[in-house]
Amino acid sequence: RKRTPAMDPPDAPHDDPHDDGGGFQEEGDGSGSVELQPLFSSARNNNGPKDPDGDEGLSPPRSSSSRSHTTAAAASKNVAYAANTTANGTAVDHVASALSNEGINNVLQRLQLKVRGLFAAGTEAVAPSSSNNGAVLPPPDSNNADPAVDSDKRKKMVLLLMATLFVALMGAVLQKQGAVKAERDVEGGEQEDAIHDLPSKGDAVSSTSNIHVINVEGYQPTTMVNTTDYILPGTEAAPPLSAAKGRPYYPILNHFQHRDPTSSYAKAWGYFDFEDPNPKYDGKMRPQPTNFESAPNRDISNADFPEDAWQSDDEYMKAFLAQAKLLVNRTIEAVYAEYGVGIPADGSITLTEEQWVNREKFAPFMLKPTIATPGGGSWSTKQSFEGIARRFIHHIMTGDTFKLVLGGHSAAAGHGAGFNQSYIIEAGHVLEPVFAHLGVEMRAYNFAQGGMGTFQQALAGMDLRGKETDWIMWDSKMTERPANLPNFFLRQALISGNRSPVLMGDGVSLNGFHDTAGAAVASQGNGWTPVTVSEEQVKEVPWAAKYLQCARGATANCKGHEYTAGCWVDREDFKPPIKQGAIVGGQASWHPGNRIHKRRGRMIALIVLRSLDYALDKWETLAAESGYPVAEEHWHVNEYYKSIREKAVKVPGCWGNNWRIGQARHLSEMEEEADHEDSDGHRNLDGEDFWPARLCNVPLQGRTLWGPRHNPMETSLLTIMKPNPMGDIDPNIKKAAYMTKPCYNPPDRPAHWTVPPASEPFAPLIGASRHLTVDDEEHDKRQLRSRINGSPTPGEVREIVSIAEEGDKVPIFRSNIIKNTTRVLADGDVVEAAAATAAVVDKNAIVPGYGLEVKWGRPGVCDGSSHHWCDKLCESSCLMGGAQDNRGMICFNGFSGWLVFNVTNVKHGFIGARMEPWRNANDVPITHGWTKVNNGGKGNYDKRGRERQLHEEYQHQKNMESMERMKDEIEEDIQSSGDDNDDPTHRHLGGGQSCGLAGDYTFEYAIDGEIVSSWNQAEFCKHFTRLNYNLDVMKFMDDESKTGDFELAMRMTNVGRAQVMCITHLYWA
């Protein structure tokens, strides 16, 4: 790149007489009013996405500071905000830190110069100037001074100096205490997030503006919402933060509620400095359309925006977009700064020539004209960015949500690094506060499951991953090597949800989805990272990069510092009853440490931010042509999603229409099966028990007790279970794991492995320039996520039946009307059951039994997001580990009676389930001591007093043991799936190949009250099909002519308690 005049040496003088060194310039009109000019021009420079006809690559982001801006000027300002740079410590620590600060030293030097002059002459000393080059002029001759007077003056000067120092230090301490108060409110693992664009070498940079405070009280939400209004009958009195109650939070309502210029990073980096230009709405929210909920995907007409709506206000929109672009640019720059190549807005950091070179290599990104265009690093396409721009403009205009979702295996889940440090959650830490400033509720979800792949999730369509997903990533190459598995995962993401998300995949071919379906795609690459050489040199390496990558021949031990995530940070209100582990468990050669996760998460966040930057630029361009709001054809998304869904079925790469899904149960059957394969290894559709390939191209639905999963209570198997005659879905509902409250309340305290020292840049807080607050009375008004006292106000809800083929009748995300069909169904069943007799019925009647064991698994809110509050049991030895891998199930034996499900909205005549027939008697403790079906009557309902108490204690003990076995099973599967294990035989037969452990039995299933099949063990095993590792399934319906609602029932007979059958997932289409 050619050197330009802007690339002057650091000592180059400023030519602008109006530049006061701040990030904004003041333009007066003589009336005393001042207009704040934005730090950057709205015009694009060479760091944004290039037109495909121009440069293929993308330069680093725009800079918020100039290379010609020296650190000396910034140092003199440090006195004013040095106190904001520490996150903890006592008042004494704050004083010590302040005294060591460059800014304080600078002031002390100036005071020393002044006092020297006063001592010598009793007059003000001459200040350093450009004319004297900083030298202090010698004082006048004082030989004739009166010694007594001189001594008196000196004493006065000493007292003046001491008073001045005391005032300066107290000011620093108070400011630092304010910063501490703000920083302590940052939740460890769920910090506020931010990001922005970085500058190119030679870009002009200004420093930050003065703090501009507005009254935001009128913009604050007054009620809390939950992610769903679904309430399982019988759980109405569930305790706060139990799975049944959920974790309520304050919703995002506007562009002002999180504005906080007092953030410790705001002074150096800038902040979201936006206020409503119309005084009429100072501290008051603008009117909004009332029909968002009734319009498909919130695609209202432009005419529906009321008078004074911000979306159609030209002055509001111009100011808002200007600040939005600064916000994005600032956050990208902050990510660069975390790794030593970023520049804050005040120009207090000057990069060396080497750093400028490394900056160019840090996060290379290419916006390709076509997906076939060669190029490495991170990339997307012009077509994709156009689609993403439409999505983002829509979401900001309508206040919609933005959800980033990951499916994968144990490495993606963050085993060894900690769930809140997994890379998709790290991306969310950066992105969430950026979108919050734009009025969009953003969440990142990690649905990866240890020891498994993604197929068991994808067979439920998007029910378990969230039908409102906007951006989805597949990362399960270790456990799902056949190409048709990621194809199925991404295909179902496009056709089964309410939206057609942006697609990403680790080594996955995205060409067909891009070219055939028109889907938006992106790929994350790698870039330059600061290297570690020695234990001495690493002290100078940026915090985020320490020990991340060791140079060849390095003497430092990078591997020994790979895993730093711990299990606990002390807090003042709670002490764990169990000693906490030093680090999170789950380390393995194929499990990256938390620093690696952070680096990858930052790269993903940069892709999203670049696309958001592109969207904001396009919004301005469109408005220049047609004004605000921009034409509906540029921001409506319903037809865009629908077009992609319709064309996705034409994408090749899934199982063909002539081939079956699945494989034989045993190696001997595999040999027999080979006789039926053609020359390409394809298997003819001659096995009636294999699952049909048509499932590739129909929207699937499902429920499970495995996790993590989206809206865990609403998507559980319990929501489609039929209650027993006593009206209970779960006879043990009062003491069930989903009714268990946590051992302590959120949030967790900031941890040294998640938050860097105060002197280091931290992208989540820099971009946000805001903070979360803890759950105490002092912070009630500003608390965002964690109020847990009392019942939540009903908020957003969604219909959970498949709607992909309903055309424009798409469920609305933020509805005030409960549309949950399973909730209505469950309530109806409760009423019906309550009216029915609880007397013993005919043993052959298909009535839900009393001996069904619900094994929920981990307690708490395990929804896959950083806002979870999962597995916070007092018995835990790693309360901040955050693991959400869960393998719950419903189990039954020969005494349990019928298990009955209501399967609704079947459109393609298919019902199937994942089953586990290898469980033992300990997995159904509810039938302990029984000798007959339903205990010969009403199960345990007839037990009273001490007998009932003892049985409940026994059942609880066995369920706790079962949960520990579940964790061990997950770990065993993880070890089986690791890079160190390439034995295909082990992979094929592992994970429960048995069809039963206790001899023969009879398995029966019925549909709509009629028994369809009654199999002994051998017959059951013949129909039992393996779809993938540890994914063994049974098909109950496969007839395209059958549609509607069905009742599916199953039971075991002729076996007693010894043989156990469990169901983990139920699928239908």
PDB file of C-alpha atoms in Angstrom, residues 296-297 299 391 462 467-469 490-501 503 513 516-520 637-651 696-700 802-811:
ATOM      1  CA  PRO A 296     -46.079 -13.100   8.884  1.00  0.00           C
ATOM      2  CA  ASN A 297     -42.543 -12.819  10.263  1.00  0.00           C
ATOM      3  CA  ASP A 299     -43.547  -8.098   7.744  1.00  0.00           C
ATOM      4  CA  ARG A 391     -32.431  -9.821   7.540  1.00  0.00           C
ATOM      5  CA  MET A 462     -35.735 -27.188  14.338  1.00  0.00           C
ATOM      6  CA  LYS A 467     -37.462 -22.298  14.940  1.00  0.00           C
ATOM      7  CA  GLU A 468     -36.376 -18.644  14.981  1.00  0.00           C
ATOM      8  CA  THR A 469     -32.699 -19.451  14.296  1.00  0.00           C
ATOM      9  CA  LEU A 490     -28.327 -27.843   7.342  1.00  0.00           C
ATOM     10  CA  ARG A 491     -31.206 -28.901   5.079  1.00  0.00           C
ATOM     11  CA  GLN A 492     -33.568 -29.330   8.035  1.00  0.00           C
ATOM     12  CA  ALA A 493     -32.429 -25.944   9.347  1.00  0.00           C
ATOM     13  CA  LEU A 494     -33.688 -24.367   6.126  1.00  0.00           C
ATOM     14  CA  ILE A 495     -36.996 -26.205   5.756  1.00  0.00           C
ATOM     15  CA  SER A 496     -38.195 -26.882   9.310  1.00  0.00           C
ATOM     16  CA  GLY A 497     -38.021 -23.511  10.995  1.00  0.00           C
ATOM     17  CA  ASN A 498     -39.798 -20.194  10.718  1.00  0.00           C
ATOM     18  CA  ARG A 499     -36.722 -18.655   9.128  1.00  0.00           C
ATOM     19  CA  SER A 500     -34.083 -19.803   6.673  1.00  0.00           C
ATOM     20  CA  PRO A 501     -30.805 -19.208   8.532  1.00  0.00           C
ATOM     21  CA  LEU A 503     -25.326 -21.543   7.061  1.00  0.00           C
ATOM     22  CA  PHE A 513     -27.343 -24.531  -0.579  1.00  0.00           C
ATOM     23  CA  THR A 516     -29.480 -23.930  -5.750  1.00  0.00           C
ATOM     24  CA  ALA A 517     -31.472 -22.760  -2.742  1.00  0.00           C
ATOM     25  CA  GLY A 518     -30.198 -19.180  -2.619  1.00  0.00           C
ATOM     26  CA  ALA A 519     -29.248 -19.486   1.058  1.00  0.00           C
ATOM     27  CA  ALA A 520     -26.731 -17.166   2.680  1.00  0.00           C
ATOM     28  CA  VAL A 637     -38.192 -11.410   4.829  1.00  0.00           C
ATOM     29  CA  ASN A 638     -41.195 -13.743   4.621  1.00  0.00           C
ATOM     30  CA  GLU A 639     -41.000 -14.372   0.867  1.00  0.00           C
ATOM     31  CA  TYR A 640     -37.198 -14.522   1.074  1.00  0.00           C
ATOM     32  CA  TYR A 641     -37.376 -17.333   3.654  1.00  0.00           C
ATOM     33  CA  LYS A 642     -40.144 -19.104   1.752  1.00  0.00           C
ATOM     34  CA  SER A 643     -38.176 -19.089  -1.508  1.00  0.00           C
ATOM     35  CA  ILE A 644     -35.152 -20.681   0.151  1.00  0.00           C
ATOM     36  CA  ARG A 645     -37.298 -23.359   1.837  1.00  0.00           C
ATOM     37  CA  GLU A 646     -38.945 -24.330  -1.414  1.00  0.00           C
ATOM     38  CA  LYS A 647     -35.644 -24.645  -3.286  1.00  0.00           C
ATOM     39  CA  ALA A 648     -33.692 -26.363  -0.486  1.00  0.00           C
ATOM     40  CA  VAL A 649     -35.284 -29.723  -1.299  1.00  0.00           C
ATOM     41  CA  LYS A 650     -33.534 -29.622  -4.686  1.00  0.00           C
ATOM     42  CA  VAL A 651     -30.074 -29.415  -3.127  1.00  0.00           C
ATOM     43  CA  CYS A 696     -34.577 -35.428   3.930  1.00  0.00           C
ATOM     44  CA  ASN A 697     -37.100 -33.145   2.301  1.00  0.00           C
ATOM     45  CA  VAL A 698     -39.999 -32.865   4.739  1.00  0.00           C
ATOM     46  CA  PRO A 699     -40.096 -30.632   7.835  1.00  0.00           C
ATOM     47  CA  LEU A 700     -39.525 -32.828  10.856  1.00  0.00           C
ATOM     48  CA  SER A 802     -44.197 -27.482  12.423  1.00  0.00           C
ATOM     49  CA  ILE A 803     -45.350 -24.629  10.226  1.00  0.00           C
ATOM     50  CA  ALA A 804     -42.940 -24.875   7.329  1.00  0.00           C
ATOM     51  CA  GLU A 805     -45.717 -25.795   4.938  1.00  0.00           C
ATOM     52  CA  GLU A 806     -48.300 -23.335   6.241  1.00  0.00           C
ATOM     53  CA  GLY A 807     -47.304 -20.684   3.729  1.00  0.00           C
ATOM     54  CA  ASP A 808     -47.906 -17.234   5.152  1.00  0.00           C
ATOM     55  CA  LYS A 809     -49.416 -18.589   8.368  1.00  0.00           C
ATOM     56  CA  VAL A 810     -46.123 -18.346  10.191  1.00  0.00           C
ATOM     57  CA  PRO A 811     -46.301 -18.220  13.998  1.00  0.00           C
TER      58      PRO A 811
END
